[in-house]
């Protein structure tokens, strides 16, 4: 069979995407490949199809032990003969898998790296035929990355031991440095490189000023994602617990996930997220790698991420199915102060502290940009694009206004406080002085005698905080050492004070009053968009779609599978639109390959024809 025939027959898809066809041809012919593709780009097919075409078993190295069962279940649904070897397995089932491999009865074998590198496993592999090695999540080999797995360093030996077996390394991490490390450490100097665009056009990027993160989050979920699956990232364990409890109290199915939970508890959260509909997980960054749930409709950040790279990885978990999804972030001045403090207090050496500062600065620049968010994000990965039309700044361009005078007022106040030396002050005191607020602290330090007292009464507290944030992001103001959030001037401050550079401020944050209206307008636009998507189905078709979903839920329960492993929403929607009267009419519907046609074809037609009284919506 040709790769295209396999794609159509086994997977039920019509055409390859991006580099898939090239990668597959190259590997089928015996070549090594490094595949950089964004999450949801379709990496799995790049090794699954060559494994089906080449003689022998495709060995897939994956660090995600907790997900192996799901990965295997999903491909088995397609009629692919797959199994896994990892530490969660009892001796009996391990022996069965080993026997199946030796006899050539497996198309795919998933193995955890620490298991693969044992003598007994290497010996086992010598006793069967290997079609290829696929090293998934290959960025785990990078010692500087946050997902480093020491066992990955040993995988270089695969090429030495089996020089004739093609190897693929796959990852969704895009930076130059990681790319280079993968090439070197996995001994893939001869490999062809397939680098895709990292754009995820179906994800709408939005960044808003933080007022009350919990309430903003709840309102975002209730108004835009009620009943849908999502991930909320926070920095601290306590926050994840608190926010999950708050969401639950307001009717959202929300679970906390962090490294403080036991392995069993973590597995349980992961399982519920994958299997139940509409679960929101509130997590630290420990959650999510390799979660291949296609219908995560939003990823929210309620604390400022430490780097653009991490942020992009995390938001990439939304919308793997290609349907409209949101990446939503709120951040405020407090986040900047906190992150700077983390860096100042970290035990790292100077070099790493400077590195962390640079990463954070890039993140702040993304938050404060008045230009296309996606342009800014992709530029970080060396990719240039036109304004995207699907981010907050494209959809609702913030006007910038000349904030030079405001910046000068603020900076001169900071300069005056710096001169006092005895005591250091944070943003609160600076703003109280500018606004002429006679607080106890102002009176005690006689700050009402400063020449800048009251010169900023025309701006609200939150407007001034926005000015502080933007100046921090531009490097024209800094947080002093010591971790108390003290504002200090920088060399760049003086250029502003001397009037040598103009400061353009984003108006949407500078003029907080206009915001309520804008929120409403954005919401209306969004509601219009989803109404249009729903409008693709007539009322009758939509009713059928719901019946198909109810049927799918029953099948998934019965088989102990996540619903999306049975069929994706998009497949059911296509079935509802086609209203087949015979099994043959299901051929060619995306996501229905030969095995699923055989297993579910009759049932789909029966549900469509409305003759099954037994299916009750759950
Ligand atoms: P990745 O591992 O790169 O994140 P996956 O391999 O999980 O992505 O694929 C993401 C989704 O896209 C899956 O639901 C997959 O079935 C689907 N997909 C992959 N390739 C194609 C294709 N050529 N046509 C249609 N759907 C595809
Ligand atoms: Zn944009």
Coordinates of C-alpha atoms and ligand atoms in Angstrom, one line a residue:
X1 CA 0.0 0.0 0.0
X2 CA 1.1 3.6 -0.6
X3 CA 1.2 6.1 2.3
X4 CA -1.9 7.8 0.8
X5 CA -3.8 4.6 0.7
X6 CA -2.9 3.9 4.3
X7 CA -4.0 7.4 5.3
X8 CA -7.4 7.0 3.6
X9 CA -8.0 3.4 4.5
X10 CA -6.7 3.2 8.1
X11 CA -7.1 6.7 9.4
X12 CA -10.0 7.9 7.2
X13 CA -8.3 11.1 6.2
X14 CA -8.2 12.6 2.8
X15 CA -4.9 14.3 2.4
X16 CA -1.6 14.8 4.1
X17 CA -0.9 18.0 6.0
X18 CA 2.3 20.0 5.8
X19 CA 5.4 17.9 5.8
X20 CA 3.7 14.6 6.6
X21 CA 4.0 13.1 3.1
X22 CA 7.7 14.1 2.8
X23 CA 8.6 12.7 6.2
X24 CA 6.8 9.5 5.5
X25 CA 8.4 9.0 2.1
X26 CA 11.8 9.7 3.5
X27 CA 11.4 7.2 6.4
X28 CA 9.8 4.5 4.4
X29 CA 12.8 4.7 2.1
X30 CA 15.0 4.1 5.2
X31 CA 16.1 7.7 6.0
X32 CA 16.5 9.3 9.5
X33 CA 14.4 12.4 10.2
X34 CA 14.1 15.2 12.7
X35 CA 10.5 16.5 12.7
X36 CA 9.7 19.8 14.3
X37 CA 5.9 20.4 14.2
X38 CA 3.7 22.3 16.5
X39 CA 1.3 20.5 18.8
X40 CA -1.6 19.2 16.8
X41 CA 0.4 19.4 13.6
X42 CA 0.1 15.6 13.1
X43 CA 3.4 14.1 14.2
X44 CA 2.0 10.7 15.1
X45 CA 1.2 9.8 11.5
X46 CA 4.8 10.5 10.5
X47 CA 5.9 7.4 12.3
X48 CA 2.7 5.4 12.4
X49 CA 2.3 5.1 8.6
X50 CA 5.9 4.1 7.9
X51 CA 5.6 1.6 10.7
X52 CA 2.6 0.1 8.9
X53 CA 4.4 0.1 5.5
X54 CA 7.9 -1.1 6.4
X55 CA 8.3 -4.8 7.5
X56 CA 8.5 -5.3 11.3
X57 CA 7.4 -3.3 14.3
X58 CA 7.7 0.5 14.8
X59 CA 9.3 1.1 18.3
X60 CA 8.0 4.3 19.8
X61 CA 10.0 5.8 22.6
X62 CA 7.8 8.0 24.8
X63 CA 8.3 9.4 28.3
X64 CA 4.6 9.5 29.0
X65 CA 4.0 6.3 30.8
X66 CA 0.6 7.4 32.1
X67 CA -0.6 8.0 28.6
X68 CA 0.7 4.9 26.9
X69 CA -2.5 2.9 27.6
X70 CA -4.5 5.7 25.9
X71 CA -2.2 5.9 23.0
X72 CA -2.4 2.2 22.4
X73 CA -6.2 2.2 22.8
X74 CA -6.5 4.9 20.3
X75 CA -4.5 3.2 17.6
X76 CA -6.1 -0.1 18.3
X77 CA -9.4 1.5 17.5
X78 CA -8.0 2.1 14.0
X79 CA -7.2 -1.6 13.6
X80 CA -3.5 -1.2 14.3
X81 CA -1.8 -3.9 16.3
X82 CA -0.2 -2.0 19.1
X83 CA 1.1 -2.7 22.7
X84 CA 3.4 -1.1 25.2
X85 CA 6.1 -2.0 27.7
X86 CA 6.6 0.0 30.8
X87 CA 6.9 -0.3 34.6
X88 CA 3.1 -0.2 35.2
X89 CA 2.7 -3.6 33.7
X90 CA 2.5 -7.0 35.4
X91 CA 4.9 -9.7 34.4
X92 CA 2.3 -11.7 32.6
X93 CA 1.1 -9.1 30.3
X94 CA 4.7 -8.0 29.7
X95 CA 5.5 -11.6 28.5
X96 CA 2.5 -11.5 26.2
X97 CA 3.7 -8.3 24.6
X98 CA 7.3 -9.7 24.2
X99 CA 6.0 -12.8 22.6
X100 CA 3.8 -10.8 20.2
X101 CA 6.9 -8.7 19.2
X102 CA 9.1 -11.7 18.6
X103 CA 6.5 -13.3 16.4
X104 CA 6.0 -10.1 14.3
X105 CA 2.5 -9.6 15.5
X106 CA 2.9 -5.9 16.3
X107 CA 2.8 -2.8 14.1
X108 CA 3.7 -0.5 17.0
X109 CA 5.4 -1.0 20.3
X110 CA 5.5 1.9 22.8
X111 CA 8.4 1.8 25.2
X112 CA 9.5 4.1 28.1
X113 CA 13.1 5.1 27.6
X114 CA 14.3 3.7 31.0
X115 CA 12.8 0.3 30.0
X116 CA 14.2 0.4 26.5
X117 CA 17.7 0.9 27.7
X118 CA 17.7 -2.2 29.9
X119 CA 19.8 -5.1 28.7
X120 CA 16.8 -7.4 28.6
X121 CA 14.8 -5.0 26.4
X122 CA 17.7 -4.4 24.1
X123 CA 18.1 -8.2 23.8
X124 CA 14.4 -8.6 23.1
X125 CA 14.6 -6.1 20.3
X126 CA 17.4 -8.2 18.7
X127 CA 14.9 -11.1 18.5
X128 CA 12.4 -9.4 16.3
X129 CA 12.3 -7.1 13.3
X130 CA 12.3 -3.4 13.8
X131 CA 10.6 -1.2 11.2
X132 CA 11.8 2.1 12.7
X133 CA 12.5 3.9 16.0
X134 CA 10.4 7.0 16.7
X135 CA 11.7 9.1 19.6
X136 CA 8.7 11.2 20.7
X137 CA 9.0 14.4 22.8
X138 CA 12.6 14.5 21.6
X139 CA 13.2 17.8 23.4
X140 CA 13.4 15.7 26.6
X141 CA 17.1 15.2 25.6
X142 CA 17.8 18.9 26.2
X143 CA 19.4 19.6 29.6
X144 CA 18.4 23.2 29.6
X145 CA 14.8 22.5 28.8
X146 CA 12.1 22.1 31.5
X147 CA 11.3 18.5 30.4
X148 CA 14.8 17.1 30.7
X149 CA 14.8 13.2 31.1
X150 CA 18.3 11.8 31.8
X151 CA 17.3 8.5 30.1
X152 CA 17.0 10.3 26.8
X153 CA 20.7 10.9 26.8
X154 CA 21.2 7.1 26.4
X155 CA 19.1 6.9 23.2
X156 CA 22.1 7.7 21.0
X157 CA 23.0 4.1 21.2
X158 CA 20.0 3.0 19.1
X159 CA 21.8 4.3 16.0
X160 CA 25.0 2.5 16.9
X161 CA 23.3 -0.8 17.6
X162 CA 20.9 -0.7 14.7
X163 CA 22.5 1.4 12.1
X164 CA 20.1 0.2 9.3
X165 CA 16.9 1.0 11.2
X166 CA 15.6 4.5 10.3
X167 CA 15.1 6.8 13.3
X168 CA 12.8 9.8 13.7
X169 CA 13.0 12.4 16.5
X170 CA 9.8 14.4 16.9
X171 CA 9.1 17.4 19.1
X172 CA 6.9 20.5 19.3
X173 CA 9.7 22.6 20.9
X174 CA 11.0 25.0 18.3
X175 CA 14.1 26.8 19.5
X176 CA 17.4 26.6 17.7
X177 CA 19.2 25.4 20.8
X178 CA 16.8 22.5 21.4
X179 CA 17.0 21.6 17.7
X180 CA 20.8 21.4 17.9
X181 CA 20.8 19.4 21.0
X182 CA 18.5 16.8 19.6
X183 CA 20.7 16.5 16.5
X184 CA 23.8 16.0 18.5
X185 CA 22.8 14.0 21.4
X186 CA 20.7 11.5 19.5
X187 CA 23.4 11.0 16.9
X188 CA 21.2 12.3 14.1
X189 CA 23.9 14.1 12.1
X190 CA 22.7 12.3 8.9
X191 CA 19.0 13.0 9.4
X192 CA 16.9 15.2 7.2
X193 CA 15.3 18.1 9.0
X194 CA 11.6 18.8 8.6
X195 CA 10.7 22.1 10.2
X196 CA 7.1 23.3 10.1
X197 CA 5.6 26.6 10.8
X198 CA 4.7 26.8 14.4
X199 CA 1.7 28.9 13.8
X200 CA -1.6 27.6 15.3
X201 CA -4.1 29.8 13.5
X202 CA -7.1 28.3 15.2
X203 CA -5.9 29.5 18.7
X204 CA -7.0 33.1 19.5
X205 CA -4.4 34.8 21.7
X206 CA -5.7 37.3 24.3
X207 CA -3.9 39.0 27.1
X208 CA -5.8 41.2 29.6
X209 CA -4.9 43.3 32.6
X210 CA -5.5 41.4 35.8
X211 CA -8.0 42.8 38.2
X212 CA -9.3 39.9 40.1
X213 CA -8.0 36.8 38.4
X214 CA -10.5 34.3 39.9
X215 CA -13.5 36.4 38.9
X216 CA -12.2 37.2 35.5
X217 CA -11.5 33.5 34.9
X218 CA -15.0 32.5 36.0
X219 CA -16.6 35.0 33.8
X220 CA -14.4 34.0 30.9
X221 CA -15.4 30.3 31.3
X222 CA -19.1 31.0 31.9
X223 CA -19.5 33.4 29.0
X224 CA -17.4 31.7 26.4
X225 CA -16.6 28.1 27.4
X226 CA -19.4 26.7 29.6
X227 CA -19.3 22.9 29.7
X228 CA -16.1 22.8 27.7
X229 CA -12.7 21.2 28.6
X230 CA -9.8 23.6 29.5
X231 CA -6.6 23.9 31.3
X232 CA -5.8 26.8 33.7
X233 CA -2.2 27.3 34.6
X234 CA -1.1 29.0 37.9
X235 CA 2.3 29.2 39.6
X236 CA 1.6 27.9 43.1
X237 CA 0.1 24.7 44.3
X238 CA -2.1 26.7 46.8
X239 CA -3.5 28.8 44.0
X240 CA -4.5 25.7 42.0
X241 CA -6.4 24.3 44.9
X242 CA -8.0 27.6 45.7
X243 CA -9.1 28.4 42.2
X244 CA -10.4 24.8 41.5
X245 CA -12.5 25.1 44.7
X246 CA -13.8 28.5 43.6
X247 CA -14.7 27.3 40.1
X248 CA -16.4 24.2 41.5
X249 CA -18.4 26.3 43.9
X250 CA -19.7 28.2 40.9
X251 CA -20.8 25.1 38.9
X252 CA -17.7 24.5 36.8
X253 CA -16.3 20.9 37.0
X254 CA -12.7 21.8 38.1
X255 CA -9.9 19.7 39.5
X256 CA -6.5 20.8 40.9
X257 CA -3.3 19.2 39.7
X258 CA 0.2 19.8 41.0
X259 CA 3.3 17.9 42.0
X260 CA 2.2 17.7 45.6
X261 CA -0.5 15.2 44.8
X262 CA 0.3 11.5 45.0
X263 CA 0.9 9.6 41.8
X264 CA -2.5 8.0 42.1
X265 CA -4.3 11.3 42.6
X266 CA -2.5 12.7 39.6
X267 CA -3.4 9.8 37.5
X268 CA -7.0 10.1 38.5
X269 CA -7.2 13.8 37.5
X270 CA -5.6 13.1 34.2
X271 CA -8.0 10.3 33.6
X272 CA -11.0 12.3 34.3
X273 CA -9.8 15.1 32.1
X274 CA -9.3 12.7 29.2
X275 CA -12.5 10.7 29.7
X276 CA -15.2 13.0 31.0
X277 CA -16.7 15.8 29.1
X278 CA -16.0 19.4 30.0
X279 CA -13.5 19.0 32.8
X280 CA -11.3 22.0 33.7
X281 CA -8.0 21.3 35.3
X282 CA -6.3 24.0 37.3
X283 CA -2.6 23.1 37.3
X284 CA 0.9 24.0 37.8
X285 CA 3.1 23.4 34.7
X286 CA 3.5 19.8 35.9
X287 CA 0.4 19.1 33.9
X288 CA 0.0 18.7 30.2
X289 CA 2.9 17.4 28.3
X290 CA 1.7 14.8 25.8
X291 CA -1.9 15.3 26.8
X292 CA -3.3 14.5 23.4
X293 CA -6.8 15.4 24.1
X294 CA -7.9 17.0 20.8
X295 CA -10.8 19.1 22.1
X296 CA -9.3 21.3 24.8
X297 CA -11.1 24.5 24.1
X298 CA -9.1 26.9 26.1
X299 CA -5.8 27.3 28.0
X300 CA -5.9 30.1 30.6
X301 CA -2.9 31.6 32.5
X302 CA -3.7 33.4 35.7
X303 CA -0.1 34.0 36.6
X304 CA 2.6 35.4 34.3
X305 CA 4.6 32.6 32.6
X306 CA 8.4 32.7 33.0
X307 CA 9.1 32.5 29.3
X308 CA 7.5 32.8 25.9
X309 CA 8.7 29.3 25.1
X310 CA 6.9 27.7 28.0
X311 CA 3.8 29.9 27.4
X312 CA 3.7 28.8 23.8
X313 CA 4.0 25.1 24.7
X314 CA 1.3 25.4 27.2
X315 CA -1.2 27.3 25.1
X316 CA -0.4 24.9 22.2
X317 CA -2.4 22.3 24.2
X318 CA -5.6 24.0 23.1
X319 CA -7.4 23.1 19.9
X320 CA -5.3 20.2 18.6
X321 CA -8.4 19.3 16.5
X322 CA -8.0 22.5 14.6
X323 CA -11.2 24.0 15.8
X324 CA -11.5 27.5 17.3
X325 CA -9.9 27.8 20.7
X326 CA -8.7 30.4 23.2
X327 CA -5.4 31.2 24.8
X328 CA -6.2 33.6 27.5
X329 CA -3.9 35.3 30.0
X330 CA -4.4 37.9 32.7
X331 CA -1.4 39.6 34.2
X332 CA -0.7 42.6 36.4
X333 CA 1.9 44.7 38.0
X334 CA 2.1 42.2 40.9
X335 CA 3.2 39.4 38.5
X336 CA 6.1 41.5 37.3
X337 CA 7.2 42.2 40.8
X338 CA 6.8 38.6 41.9
X339 CA 8.8 37.2 38.9
X340 CA 11.6 39.7 39.3
X341 CA 11.7 38.6 43.0
X342 CA 11.9 34.9 42.0
X343 CA 14.9 35.7 39.8
X344 CA 16.6 37.8 42.4
X345 CA 16.2 35.2 45.1
X346 CA 17.0 32.2 42.9
X347 CA 20.1 30.3 43.8
X348 CA 21.3 30.4 40.1
X349 CA 24.5 32.0 39.2
X350 CA 24.7 35.4 37.4
X351 CA 24.7 33.9 34.0
X352 CA 21.5 32.1 34.5
X353 CA 19.9 35.0 36.3
X354 CA 20.6 37.2 33.3
X355 CA 19.2 34.5 31.1
X356 CA 16.0 34.3 33.2
X357 CA 15.7 38.0 33.1
X358 CA 15.9 38.0 29.3
X359 CA 13.3 35.3 29.0
X360 CA 11.0 37.3 31.3
X361 CA 11.5 40.5 29.4
X362 CA 10.4 38.8 26.2
X363 CA 7.3 37.6 27.9
X364 CA 6.5 41.1 29.2
X365 CA 7.1 42.6 25.8
X366 CA 4.5 40.1 24.4
X367 CA 2.0 41.2 27.1
X368 CA 2.5 44.9 26.5
X369 CA 2.7 44.9 22.7
X370 CA 0.1 47.0 20.8
X371 CA 0.9 44.9 17.7
X372 CA -0.3 41.4 16.6
X373 CA 0.4 38.9 19.4
X374 CA 1.0 36.1 17.0
X375 CA 3.6 38.1 15.1
X376 CA 5.4 38.8 18.3
X377 CA 5.2 35.1 19.4
X378 CA 6.3 33.6 16.1
X379 CA 9.1 36.2 15.8
X380 CA 10.4 34.7 19.0
X381 CA 10.8 31.4 17.1
X382 CA 12.3 33.1 14.1
X383 CA 9.2 33.1 12.0
X384 CA 7.9 36.2 10.2
X385 CA 4.1 36.5 9.5
X386 CA 1.6 39.2 8.6
X387 CA -0.8 40.4 11.3
X388 CA -3.0 37.4 12.0
X389 CA -6.5 38.7 12.4
X390 CA -7.2 36.3 15.3
X391 CA -5.7 37.8 18.4
X392 CA -7.0 40.5 20.7
X393 CA -4.8 43.3 19.3
X394 CA -5.7 42.4 15.7
X395 CA -9.4 42.1 16.4
X396 CA -9.6 45.2 18.6
X397 CA -6.5 47.3 18.0
X398 CA -5.5 49.3 21.0
X399 CA -4.9 52.9 20.2
X400 CA -1.6 54.1 21.5
X401 CA -1.4 57.6 23.0
X402 CA 1.6 59.7 23.8
X403 CA 2.4 58.8 27.4
X404 CA 5.7 60.7 27.5
X405 CA 4.5 63.3 30.0
X406 CA 2.9 60.7 32.2
X407 CA 6.0 58.6 32.2
X408 CA 8.1 61.7 33.1
X409 CA 5.9 62.5 36.0
X410 CA 6.2 59.0 37.3
X411 CA 9.9 58.7 36.8
X412 CA 10.6 62.0 38.4
X413 CA 8.7 60.9 41.5
X414 CA 10.8 57.7 41.6
X415 CA 14.0 59.8 41.2
X416 CA 13.0 61.9 44.2
X417 CA 12.3 58.9 46.3
X418 CA 15.6 57.3 45.3
X419 CA 17.3 60.5 46.6
X420 CA 15.9 59.9 50.1
X421 CA 17.9 56.8 50.3
X422 CA 16.8 56.0 53.8
X423 CA 13.7 54.1 52.8
X424 CA 12.6 52.5 49.6
X425 CA 9.1 52.6 48.1
X426 CA 7.1 50.5 45.8
X427 CA 4.5 51.4 43.1
X428 CA 1.8 52.0 45.7
X429 CA 3.5 54.9 47.4
X430 CA 4.6 56.4 44.1
X431 CA 1.1 56.4 42.8
X432 CA -0.4 57.8 46.0
X433 CA 2.1 60.7 45.7
X434 CA 1.2 61.3 42.0
X435 CA -2.6 61.2 42.8
X436 CA -2.3 63.3 45.9
X437 CA -3.5 60.7 48.3
X438 CA -2.7 61.8 51.8
X439 CA -2.3 58.3 53.4
X440 CA -0.6 57.7 56.8
X441 CA 2.5 56.6 55.0
X442 CA 2.6 59.7 52.8
X443 CA 2.3 62.0 55.8
X444 CA 4.9 60.1 57.9
X445 CA 7.5 60.5 55.1
X446 CA 6.3 64.0 54.3
X447 CA 5.8 63.0 50.7
X448 CA 3.1 65.6 50.3
X449 CA 5.9 68.2 50.2
X450 CA 7.5 66.7 47.1
X451 CA 7.2 68.8 44.0
X452 CA 5.4 65.9 42.2
X453 CA 2.7 65.7 44.8
X454 CA -0.7 65.5 43.1
X455 CA 0.5 66.2 39.6
X456 CA -1.1 62.9 38.4
X457 CA -4.6 63.4 39.8
X458 CA -6.0 63.1 36.3
X459 CA -5.3 59.3 36.2
X460 CA -6.9 56.6 38.2
X461 CA -4.9 54.1 40.3
X462 CA -5.2 51.4 37.7
X463 CA -4.2 53.7 34.9
X464 CA -1.0 54.5 36.8
X465 CA -0.4 50.9 37.5
X466 CA -0.6 50.3 33.7
X467 CA 1.9 53.0 33.1
X468 CA 4.3 51.4 35.6
X469 CA 3.8 48.0 34.0
X470 CA 4.5 49.3 30.6
X471 CA 7.6 51.2 31.7
X472 CA 8.9 48.0 33.4
X473 CA 8.3 46.0 30.2
X474 CA 10.2 48.6 28.2
X475 CA 13.1 48.7 30.6
X476 CA 12.6 52.3 31.4
X477 CA 11.9 51.4 35.0
X478 CA 13.1 48.5 37.1
X479 CA 12.4 46.6 40.3
X480 CA 15.3 47.0 42.7
X481 CA 17.1 44.2 44.4
X482 CA 15.9 42.9 47.8
X483 CA 12.6 41.5 46.8
X484 CA 10.4 44.3 48.1
X485 CA 9.1 45.5 44.8
X486 CA 11.0 48.8 45.1
X487 CA 10.9 50.9 41.9
X488 CA 14.2 52.1 40.7
X489 CA 15.3 54.1 37.6
X490 CA 17.6 52.7 34.9
X491 CA 19.8 54.3 32.3
X492 CA 16.9 54.2 29.9
X493 CA 14.8 56.2 32.4
X494 CA 17.0 59.2 31.9
X495 CA 16.4 59.3 28.1
X496 CA 12.7 59.5 28.9
X497 CA 13.2 62.2 31.5
X498 CA 15.3 64.3 29.2
X499 CA 12.6 64.0 26.5
X500 CA 14.9 62.1 24.1
X501 CA 12.5 59.3 23.6
X502 CA 8.7 59.3 23.3
X503 CA 6.7 56.8 25.3
X504 CA 3.7 55.4 23.5
X505 CA 1.2 53.8 25.9
X506 CA -1.5 51.3 25.0
X507 CA -4.7 53.2 25.4
X508 CA -6.9 50.3 26.3
X509 CA -5.0 49.8 29.5
X510 CA -4.2 53.5 30.0
X511 CA -7.9 54.4 29.8
X512 CA -9.4 51.8 32.0
X513 CA -12.9 53.3 31.7
X514 CA -13.2 52.3 28.0
X515 CA -12.6 48.7 28.8
X516 CA -16.1 47.5 29.8
X517 CA -17.4 48.6 26.5
X518 CA -14.6 46.8 24.6
X519 CA -15.1 43.6 26.5
X520 CA -18.7 43.6 25.5
X521 CA -17.9 44.3 21.9
X522 CA -15.4 41.5 21.8
X523 CA -17.9 39.1 23.4
X524 CA -20.5 40.0 20.9
X525 CA -18.1 39.4 18.0
X526 CA -17.2 36.1 19.5
X527 CA -20.8 35.1 20.1
X528 CA -21.5 35.9 16.5
X529 CA -18.6 33.7 15.4
X530 CA -19.8 30.7 17.3
X531 CA -23.3 31.2 16.2
X532 CA -22.0 31.1 12.7
X533 CA -20.2 27.9 13.4
X534 CA -23.3 26.4 14.9
X535 CA -25.3 27.7 11.9
X536 CA -23.3 25.3 9.7
X537 CA -25.7 22.7 11.0
X538 CA -29.4 23.1 10.5
X539 CA -31.6 22.7 13.6
X540 CA -32.3 19.1 12.5
X541 CA -28.7 18.3 11.9
X542 CA -27.8 19.8 15.3
X543 CA -30.4 17.6 16.9
X544 CA -28.9 14.6 15.2
X545 CA -25.4 15.7 16.2
X546 CA -26.5 15.7 19.9
X547 CA -27.9 12.2 19.5
X548 CA -24.7 11.0 17.9
X549 CA -22.8 12.4 20.9
X550 CA -25.0 10.6 23.3
X551 CA -24.5 7.4 21.4
X552 CA -20.7 8.0 21.4
X553 CA -20.8 8.6 25.2
X554 CA -22.5 5.2 25.6
X555 CA -19.9 3.4 23.5
X556 CA -17.0 5.1 25.2
X557 CA -18.4 4.1 28.7
X558 CA -18.9 0.6 27.6
X559 CA -15.4 0.2 26.2
X560 CA -13.7 2.3 28.8
X561 CA -12.3 4.7 26.2
X562 CA -12.2 8.5 26.0
X563 CA -15.1 9.7 23.8
X564 CA -12.7 11.3 21.3
X565 CA -11.0 8.0 20.7
X566 CA -14.3 6.6 19.3
X567 CA -14.9 9.6 17.1
X568 CA -14.0 13.3 17.1
X569 CA -16.8 15.9 17.2
X570 CA -15.8 17.0 13.7
X571 CA -16.5 13.5 12.4
X572 CA -19.9 13.3 14.1
X573 CA -20.7 16.7 12.8
X574 CA -19.9 15.5 9.3
X575 CA -22.1 12.4 9.8
X576 CA -25.0 14.6 11.0
X577 CA -24.6 16.8 7.9
X578 CA -24.5 13.8 5.6
X579 CA -27.4 11.9 7.2
X580 CA -26.3 8.6 5.6
X581 CA -29.0 6.0 4.9
X582 CA -26.5 3.2 4.2
X583 CA -23.0 2.2 5.6
X584 CA -21.4 2.8 2.2
X585 CA -22.3 6.5 2.4
X586 CA -20.0 6.8 5.4
X587 CA -16.9 6.2 3.4
X588 CA -14.9 9.3 2.9
X589 CA -16.2 11.1 6.0
X590 CA -13.0 12.4 7.7
X591 CA -12.1 10.2 10.6
X592 CA -13.8 7.0 9.5
X593 CA -11.3 4.5 8.3
X594 CA -11.8 0.8 7.5
X595 CA -11.7 -0.5 11.1
X596 CA -14.1 2.1 12.5
X597 CA -16.4 1.7 9.5
X598 CA -16.5 -2.0 10.3
X599 CA -17.0 -1.5 14.0
X600 CA -19.4 1.4 14.1
X601 CA -20.8 1.9 10.6
X602 CA -24.1 0.0 11.2
X603 CA -24.6 1.8 14.5
X604 CA -24.0 5.2 13.0
X605 CA -26.6 4.6 10.3
X606 CA -29.1 3.3 12.8
X607 CA -28.7 6.4 15.0
X608 CA -28.9 8.6 12.0
X609 CA -32.1 7.0 10.8
X610 CA -33.5 7.5 14.3
X611 CA -34.6 4.0 14.8
X612 CA -32.8 3.3 18.0
X613 CA -35.0 4.0 20.9
X614 CA -32.4 2.6 23.4
X615 CA -30.0 5.5 23.3
X616 CA -30.9 8.0 26.0
X617 CA -28.9 11.2 26.3
X618 CA -26.6 11.0 29.4
Ligands
LIG1 P1 0.8 16.1 17.4 O1 1.3 14.8 17.9 O2 1.7 16.7 16.4 O3 0.4 17.0 18.4 P2 -1.3 14.4 16.4 O4 -0.5 13.4 15.7 O5 -1.9 14.0 17.7 O6 -0.5 15.8 16.6 O7 -2.5 14.9 15.4 C1 -3.3 15.9 15.8 C2 -4.7 15.7 15.3 O8 -4.8 15.9 13.9 C3 -5.2 14.3 15.5 O9 -6.5 14.3 15.9 C4 -5.0 13.6 14.2 O10 -5.9 12.5 14.0 C5 -5.3 14.7 13.2 N1 -4.6 14.6 11.9 C6 -3.3 14.3 11.7 N2 -3.0 14.3 10.4 C7 -4.1 14.5 9.8 C8 -4.5 14.6 8.4 N3 -3.5 14.4 7.4 N4 -5.7 14.9 8.0 C9 -6.7 15.0 9.0 N5 -6.4 15.0 10.3 C10 -5.2 14.7 10.7
LIG2 ZN1 -2.9 39.1 15.5

